[in-house]
CSV table of C-alpha atoms in Angstrom, one decimal:
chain,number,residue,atom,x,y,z
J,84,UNK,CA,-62.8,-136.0,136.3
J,85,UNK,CA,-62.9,-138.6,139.4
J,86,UNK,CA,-66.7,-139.3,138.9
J,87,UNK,CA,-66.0,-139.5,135.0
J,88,UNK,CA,-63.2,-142.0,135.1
J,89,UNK,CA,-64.5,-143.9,138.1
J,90,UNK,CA,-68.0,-144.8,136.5
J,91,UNK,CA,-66.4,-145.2,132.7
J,92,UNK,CA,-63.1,-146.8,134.1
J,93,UNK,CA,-62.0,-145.3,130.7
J,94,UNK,CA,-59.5,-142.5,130.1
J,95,UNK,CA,-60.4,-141.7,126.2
J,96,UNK,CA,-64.3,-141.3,127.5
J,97,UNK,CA,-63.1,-139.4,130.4
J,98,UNK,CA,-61.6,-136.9,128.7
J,99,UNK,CA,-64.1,-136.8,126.0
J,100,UNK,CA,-66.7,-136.0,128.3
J,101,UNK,CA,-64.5,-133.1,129.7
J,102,UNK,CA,-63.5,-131.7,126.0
J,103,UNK,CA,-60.7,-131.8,126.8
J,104,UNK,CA,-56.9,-134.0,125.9
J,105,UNK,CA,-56.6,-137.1,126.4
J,106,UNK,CA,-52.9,-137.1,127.7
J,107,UNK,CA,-54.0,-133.3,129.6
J,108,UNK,CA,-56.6,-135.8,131.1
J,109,UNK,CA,-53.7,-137.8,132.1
J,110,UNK,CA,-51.4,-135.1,133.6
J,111,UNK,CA,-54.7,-133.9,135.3
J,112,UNK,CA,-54.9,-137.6,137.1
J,113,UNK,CA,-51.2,-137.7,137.6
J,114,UNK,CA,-51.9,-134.4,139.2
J,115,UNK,CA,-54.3,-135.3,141.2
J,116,UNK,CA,-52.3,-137.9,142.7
J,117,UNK,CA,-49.3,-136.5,143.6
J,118,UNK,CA,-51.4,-134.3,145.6
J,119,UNK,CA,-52.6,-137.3,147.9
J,120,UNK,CA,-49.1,-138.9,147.4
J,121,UNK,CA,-50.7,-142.6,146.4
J,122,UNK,CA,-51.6,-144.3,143.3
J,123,UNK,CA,-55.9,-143.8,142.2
J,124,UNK,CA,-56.1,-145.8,139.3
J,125,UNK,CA,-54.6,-149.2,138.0
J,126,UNK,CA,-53.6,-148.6,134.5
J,127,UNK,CA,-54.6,-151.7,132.7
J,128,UNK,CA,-54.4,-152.3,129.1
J,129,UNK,CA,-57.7,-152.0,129.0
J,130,UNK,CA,-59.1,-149.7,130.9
J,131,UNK,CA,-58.8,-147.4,134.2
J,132,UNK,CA,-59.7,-149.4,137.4
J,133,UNK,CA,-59.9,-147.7,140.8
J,134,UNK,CA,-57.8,-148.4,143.8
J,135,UNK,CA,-59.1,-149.1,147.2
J,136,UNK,CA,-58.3,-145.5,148.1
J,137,UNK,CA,-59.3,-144.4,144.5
J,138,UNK,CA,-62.6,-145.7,145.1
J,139,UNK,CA,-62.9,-144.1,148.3
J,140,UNK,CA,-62.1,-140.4,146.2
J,141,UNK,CA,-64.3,-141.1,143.8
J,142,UNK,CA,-67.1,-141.8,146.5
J,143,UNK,CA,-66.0,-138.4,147.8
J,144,UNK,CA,-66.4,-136.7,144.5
J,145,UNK,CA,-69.8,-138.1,143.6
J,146,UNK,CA,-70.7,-136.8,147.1
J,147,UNK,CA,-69.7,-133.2,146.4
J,148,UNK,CA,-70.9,-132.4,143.1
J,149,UNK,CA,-74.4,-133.5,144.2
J,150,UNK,CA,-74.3,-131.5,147.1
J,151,UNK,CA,-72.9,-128.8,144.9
J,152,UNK,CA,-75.8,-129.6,142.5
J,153,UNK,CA,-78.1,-129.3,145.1
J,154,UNK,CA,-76.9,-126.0,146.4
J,155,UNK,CA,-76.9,-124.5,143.1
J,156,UNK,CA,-80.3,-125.8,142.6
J,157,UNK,CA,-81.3,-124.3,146.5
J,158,UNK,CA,-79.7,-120.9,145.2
J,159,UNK,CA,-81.3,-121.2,142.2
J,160,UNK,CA,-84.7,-121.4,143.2
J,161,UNK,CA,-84.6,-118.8,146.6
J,162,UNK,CA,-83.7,-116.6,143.8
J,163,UNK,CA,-87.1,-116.9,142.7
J,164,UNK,CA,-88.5,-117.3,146.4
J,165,UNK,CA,-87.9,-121.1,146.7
J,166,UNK,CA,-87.8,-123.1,149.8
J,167,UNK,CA,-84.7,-125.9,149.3
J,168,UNK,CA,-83.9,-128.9,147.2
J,169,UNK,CA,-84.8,-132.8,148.4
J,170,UNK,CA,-83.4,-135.7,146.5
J,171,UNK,CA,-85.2,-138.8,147.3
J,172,UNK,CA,-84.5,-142.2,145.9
J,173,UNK,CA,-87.7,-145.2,146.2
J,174,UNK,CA,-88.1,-148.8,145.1
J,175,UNK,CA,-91.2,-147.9,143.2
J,176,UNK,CA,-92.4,-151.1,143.9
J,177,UNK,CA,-93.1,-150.7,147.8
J,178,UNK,CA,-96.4,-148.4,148.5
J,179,UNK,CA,-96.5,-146.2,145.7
J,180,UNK,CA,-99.5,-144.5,146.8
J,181,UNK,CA,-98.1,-143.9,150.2
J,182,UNK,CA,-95.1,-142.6,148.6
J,183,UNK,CA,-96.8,-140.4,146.0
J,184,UNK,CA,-99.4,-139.1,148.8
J,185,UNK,CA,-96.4,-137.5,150.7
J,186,UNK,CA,-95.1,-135.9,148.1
J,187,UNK,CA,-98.3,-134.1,147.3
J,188,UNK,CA,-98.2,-133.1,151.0
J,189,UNK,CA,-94.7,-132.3,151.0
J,190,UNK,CA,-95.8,-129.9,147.6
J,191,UNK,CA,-98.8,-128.6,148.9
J,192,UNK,CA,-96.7,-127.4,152.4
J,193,UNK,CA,-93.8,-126.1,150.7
J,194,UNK,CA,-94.7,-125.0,147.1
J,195,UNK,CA,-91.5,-124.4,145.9
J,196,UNK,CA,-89.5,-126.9,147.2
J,197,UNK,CA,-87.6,-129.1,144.2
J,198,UNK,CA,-88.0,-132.5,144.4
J,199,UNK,CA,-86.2,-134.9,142.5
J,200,UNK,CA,-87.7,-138.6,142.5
J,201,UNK,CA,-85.7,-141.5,141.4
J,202,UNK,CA,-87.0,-145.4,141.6
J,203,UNK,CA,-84.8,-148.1,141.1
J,204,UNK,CA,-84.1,-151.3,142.7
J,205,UNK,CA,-83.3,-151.8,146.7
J,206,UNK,CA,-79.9,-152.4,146.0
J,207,UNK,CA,-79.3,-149.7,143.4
J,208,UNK,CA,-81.3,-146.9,145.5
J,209,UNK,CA,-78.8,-147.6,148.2
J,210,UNK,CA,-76.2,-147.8,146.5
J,211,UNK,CA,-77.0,-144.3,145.5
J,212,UNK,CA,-77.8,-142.9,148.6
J,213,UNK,CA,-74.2,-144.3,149.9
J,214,UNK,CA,-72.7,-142.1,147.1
J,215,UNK,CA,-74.8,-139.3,148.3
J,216,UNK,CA,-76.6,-138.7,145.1
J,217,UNK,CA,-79.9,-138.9,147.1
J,218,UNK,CA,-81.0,-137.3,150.6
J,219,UNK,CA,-82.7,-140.6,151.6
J,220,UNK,CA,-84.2,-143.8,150.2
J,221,UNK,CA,-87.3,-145.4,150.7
J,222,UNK,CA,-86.1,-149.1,150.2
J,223,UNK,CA,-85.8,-152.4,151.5
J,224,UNK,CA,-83.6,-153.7,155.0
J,225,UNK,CA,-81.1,-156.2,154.2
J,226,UNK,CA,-77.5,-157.0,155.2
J,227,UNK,CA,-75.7,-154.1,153.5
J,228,UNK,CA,-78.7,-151.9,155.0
J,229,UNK,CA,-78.1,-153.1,158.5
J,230,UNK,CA,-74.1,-152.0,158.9
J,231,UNK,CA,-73.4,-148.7,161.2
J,232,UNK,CA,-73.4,-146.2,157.8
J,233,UNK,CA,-77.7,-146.1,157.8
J,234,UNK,CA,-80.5,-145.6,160.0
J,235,UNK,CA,-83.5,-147.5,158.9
J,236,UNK,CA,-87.2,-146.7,159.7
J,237,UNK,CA,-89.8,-149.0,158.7
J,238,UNK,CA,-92.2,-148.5,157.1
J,239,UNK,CA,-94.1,-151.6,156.0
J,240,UNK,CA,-94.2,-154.8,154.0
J,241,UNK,CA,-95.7,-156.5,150.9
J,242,UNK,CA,-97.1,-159.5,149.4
J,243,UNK,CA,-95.7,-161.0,146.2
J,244,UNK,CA,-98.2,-162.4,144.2
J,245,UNK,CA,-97.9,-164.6,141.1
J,246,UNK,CA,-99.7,-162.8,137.9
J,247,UNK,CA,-100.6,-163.0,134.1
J,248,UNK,CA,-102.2,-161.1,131.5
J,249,UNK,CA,-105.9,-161.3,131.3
J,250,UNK,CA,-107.3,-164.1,129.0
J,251,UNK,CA,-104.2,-166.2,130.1
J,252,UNK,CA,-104.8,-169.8,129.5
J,253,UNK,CA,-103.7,-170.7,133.0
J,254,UNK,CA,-106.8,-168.6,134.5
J,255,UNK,CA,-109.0,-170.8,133.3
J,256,UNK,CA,-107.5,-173.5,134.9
J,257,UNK,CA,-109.0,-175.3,138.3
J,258,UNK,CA,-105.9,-176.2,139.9
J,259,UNK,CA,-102.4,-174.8,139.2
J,260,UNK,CA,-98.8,-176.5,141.0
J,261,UNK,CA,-95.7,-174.5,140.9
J,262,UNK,CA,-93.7,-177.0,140.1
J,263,UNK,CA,-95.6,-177.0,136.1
J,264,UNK,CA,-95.6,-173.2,136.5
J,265,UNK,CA,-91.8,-173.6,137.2
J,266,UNK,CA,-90.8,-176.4,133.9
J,267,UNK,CA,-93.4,-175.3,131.5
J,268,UNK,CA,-93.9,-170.9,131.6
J,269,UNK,CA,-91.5,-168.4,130.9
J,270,UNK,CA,-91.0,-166.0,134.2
J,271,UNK,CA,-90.4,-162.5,134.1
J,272,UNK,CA,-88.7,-161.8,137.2
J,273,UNK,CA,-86.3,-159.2,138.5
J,274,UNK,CA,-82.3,-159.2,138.6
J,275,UNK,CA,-80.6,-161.3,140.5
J,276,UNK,CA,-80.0,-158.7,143.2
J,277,UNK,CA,-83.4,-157.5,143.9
J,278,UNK,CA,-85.0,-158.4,147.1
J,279,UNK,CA,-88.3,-160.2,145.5
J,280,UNK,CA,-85.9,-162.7,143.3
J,281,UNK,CA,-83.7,-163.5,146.4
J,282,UNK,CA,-86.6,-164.1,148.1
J,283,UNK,CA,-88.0,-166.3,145.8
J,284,UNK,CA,-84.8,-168.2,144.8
J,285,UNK,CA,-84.4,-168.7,149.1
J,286,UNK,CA,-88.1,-170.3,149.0
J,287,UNK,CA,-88.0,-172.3,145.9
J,288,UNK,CA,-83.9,-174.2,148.0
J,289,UNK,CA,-85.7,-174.5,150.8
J,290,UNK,CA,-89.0,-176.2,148.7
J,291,UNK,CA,-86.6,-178.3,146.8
J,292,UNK,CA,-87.8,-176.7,143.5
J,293,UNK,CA,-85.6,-175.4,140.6
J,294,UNK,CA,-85.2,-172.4,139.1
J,295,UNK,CA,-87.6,-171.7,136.4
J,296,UNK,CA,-85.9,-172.2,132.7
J,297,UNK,CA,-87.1,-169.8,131.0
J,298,UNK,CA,-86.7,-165.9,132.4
J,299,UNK,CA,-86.9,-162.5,131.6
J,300,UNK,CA,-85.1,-160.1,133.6
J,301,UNK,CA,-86.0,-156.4,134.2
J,302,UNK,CA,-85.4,-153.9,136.9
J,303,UNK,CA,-88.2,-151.9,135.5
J,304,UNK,CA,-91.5,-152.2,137.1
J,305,UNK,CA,-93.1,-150.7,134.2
J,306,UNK,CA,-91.2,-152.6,131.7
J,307,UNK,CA,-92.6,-155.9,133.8
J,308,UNK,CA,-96.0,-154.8,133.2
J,309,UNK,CA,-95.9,-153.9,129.8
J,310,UNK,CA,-93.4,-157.2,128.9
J,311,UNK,CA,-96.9,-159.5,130.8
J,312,UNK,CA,-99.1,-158.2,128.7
J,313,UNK,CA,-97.3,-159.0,125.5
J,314,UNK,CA,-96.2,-162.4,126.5
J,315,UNK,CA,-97.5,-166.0,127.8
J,316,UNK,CA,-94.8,-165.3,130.9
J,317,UNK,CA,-95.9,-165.3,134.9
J,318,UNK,CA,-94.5,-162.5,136.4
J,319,UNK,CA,-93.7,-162.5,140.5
J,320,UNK,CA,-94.6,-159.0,141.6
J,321,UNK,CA,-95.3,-157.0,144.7
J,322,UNK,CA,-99.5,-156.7,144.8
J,323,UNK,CA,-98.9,-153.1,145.3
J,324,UNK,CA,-96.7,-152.1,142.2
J,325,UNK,CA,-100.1,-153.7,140.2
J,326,UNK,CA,-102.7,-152.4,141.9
J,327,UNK,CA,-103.4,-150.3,139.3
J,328,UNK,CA,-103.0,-152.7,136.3
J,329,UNK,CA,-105.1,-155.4,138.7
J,330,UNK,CA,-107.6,-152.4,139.0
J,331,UNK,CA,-108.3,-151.9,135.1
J,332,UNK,CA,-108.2,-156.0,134.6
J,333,UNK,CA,-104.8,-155.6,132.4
J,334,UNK,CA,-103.1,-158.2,134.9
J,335,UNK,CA,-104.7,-161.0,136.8
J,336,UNK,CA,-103.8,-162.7,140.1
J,337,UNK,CA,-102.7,-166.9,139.3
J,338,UNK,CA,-105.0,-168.4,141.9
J,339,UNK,CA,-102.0,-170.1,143.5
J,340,UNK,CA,-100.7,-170.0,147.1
J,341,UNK,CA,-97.0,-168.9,147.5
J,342,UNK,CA,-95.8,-167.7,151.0
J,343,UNK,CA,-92.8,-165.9,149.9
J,344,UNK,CA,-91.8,-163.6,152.5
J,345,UNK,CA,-89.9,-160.1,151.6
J,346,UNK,CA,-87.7,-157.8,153.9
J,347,UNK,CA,-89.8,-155.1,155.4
J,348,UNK,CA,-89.0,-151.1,153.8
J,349,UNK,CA,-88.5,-148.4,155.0
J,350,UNK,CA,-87.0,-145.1,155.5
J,351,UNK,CA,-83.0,-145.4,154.6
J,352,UNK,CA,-80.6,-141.8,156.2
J,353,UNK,CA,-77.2,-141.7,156.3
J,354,UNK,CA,-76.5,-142.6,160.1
J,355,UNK,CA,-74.0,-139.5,160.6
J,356,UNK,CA,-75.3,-136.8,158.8
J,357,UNK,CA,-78.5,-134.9,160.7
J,358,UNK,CA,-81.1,-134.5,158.8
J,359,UNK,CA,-82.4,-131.2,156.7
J,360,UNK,CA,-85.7,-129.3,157.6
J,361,UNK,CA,-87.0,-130.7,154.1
J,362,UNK,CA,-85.9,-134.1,154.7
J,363,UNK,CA,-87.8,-133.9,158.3
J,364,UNK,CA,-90.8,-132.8,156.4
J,365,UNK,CA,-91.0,-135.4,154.3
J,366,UNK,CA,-90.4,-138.5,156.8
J,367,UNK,CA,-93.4,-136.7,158.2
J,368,UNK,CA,-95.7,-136.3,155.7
J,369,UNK,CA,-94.8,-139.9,154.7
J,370,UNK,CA,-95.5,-141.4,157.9
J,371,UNK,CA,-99.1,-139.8,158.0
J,372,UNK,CA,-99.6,-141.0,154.7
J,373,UNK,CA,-98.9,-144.5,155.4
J,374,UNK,CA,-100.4,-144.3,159.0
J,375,UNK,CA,-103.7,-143.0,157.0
J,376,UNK,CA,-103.6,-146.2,154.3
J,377,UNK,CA,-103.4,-148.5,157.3
């Protein structure tokens, strides 16, 4: 009921999603508080919103029903002569092929091993792994990376890279200035949060340029790619999340210079937890998968 009502912040969809009441929802809460002898939620008239220690519950919560998930899913599968359970969490974005490459090693080592993959954005993966939804997370360092609660490998960096469909008008052009790019395209680009767009919103301050007018936000790398080919828009991408579009000629390169620096990734662990025999494995197979790309 925690995890429910902290991510819908709503007491009606709460209990729907239990079947249950909802005023048996309520005494359940109420409950629930009395217990830890302080008050969870704020009752607004909208809405439920956690307290700082109800936030800290529901962290807990989250927490134990994936590790309760997991070990059901461990059980599960030893039944049937499995071998464990990893959750990982990556920014799809940052060597795919690296990434991918391991977990064919990882498969090919221990057959039966579940693993769950989940991309999503830097901030989001770790956001997730601080829940403890995921094992570890293959992401990007930045200031909420660096506190005491991770340990952070890396692992390696990338180069963004301005690109357009093929057949763009702007390909056939002999010299191209980001300011124009800037006042006269539409940008796909993603949110606000996302390494690459703080990156490039730090450059363009420090270059004395605006923000381009015209933007289309997505956290989706595959939605980025599909949106270029459909539009007129410039899209600011890591070369590697491409590679494969640049490879079949779907996307093109702008034959512009931008020196727009990212955060190394890496490897992202929970700093006091040690970690599993299949989360060992797989920081190893990745590492010889990314030593053997180099």
């Amino acid at each position: 009921m925690l995890v429910l009502l902290g991510n819908s912040q709503n007491m009606k969809r709460t209990a729907e999603g239990m079947y249950m009441s909802q005023p048996a929802a309520s005494r359940m809460l109420q409950e629930i508080e009395d217990m830890f002898d302080c008050r969870l939620f704020e009752r607004l008239p909208h809405g439920m919103l956690p307290t700082p220690l109800g936030m800290e519950l529901v962290k807990f919560a989250t927490r134990s029903l994936h590790h309760l998930e997991g070990c059901m899913e461990t059980l599960a599968l030893q039944k049937k002569e499995g071998f464990g359970y990893l959750s990982v969490g990556a920014i799809m974005g940052a060597a795919p092929e690296q990434i991918m490459a391991a977990i064919s090693r990882l498969k090919q080592e221990r057959p039966r091993l579940c693993i769950r993959v989940m991309g999503d954005t830097s901030d989001e993966v770790v956001r997730l792994l601080e829940q403890g939804r995921i094992d570890l997370a293959i992401a990007r360092r930045s200031p909420e990376t660096e506190d005491a609660a991770f340990n952070f490998r890396p692992l390696g960096n990338e180069i963004l890279r301005l690109a357009v469909a093929k057949n763009h008008i702007l390909l056939q052009q002999q010299h191209i200035e980001l300011p124009v790019l800037l006042r006269d395209w539409p940008w796909i680009l993603q949110a606000p949060s996302s390494p690459a767009r703080m990156a490039l919103e730090q450059y363009l301050l420090q270059a004395a340029l605006p923000l381009p007018g015209n933007i289309i936000e997505s956290n989706s790398v595959y939605s980025m790619l599909q949106l270029i080919q459909r539009t007129n828009a410039v899209m600011l991408l890591a070369e590697s999340a491409m590679k494969d579009y640049l490879d079949m000629g779907i996307v093109q390169i702008l034959p512009i210079k931008v020196n727009i620096p990212l955060p190394p990734f890496g490897i992202l662990t929970r700093k006091h937890e040690a970690l599993s025999e299949e989360q060992q494995i797989f920081i190893s197979c990745l590492d010889q998968s990314c030593t053997m790309a180099r």
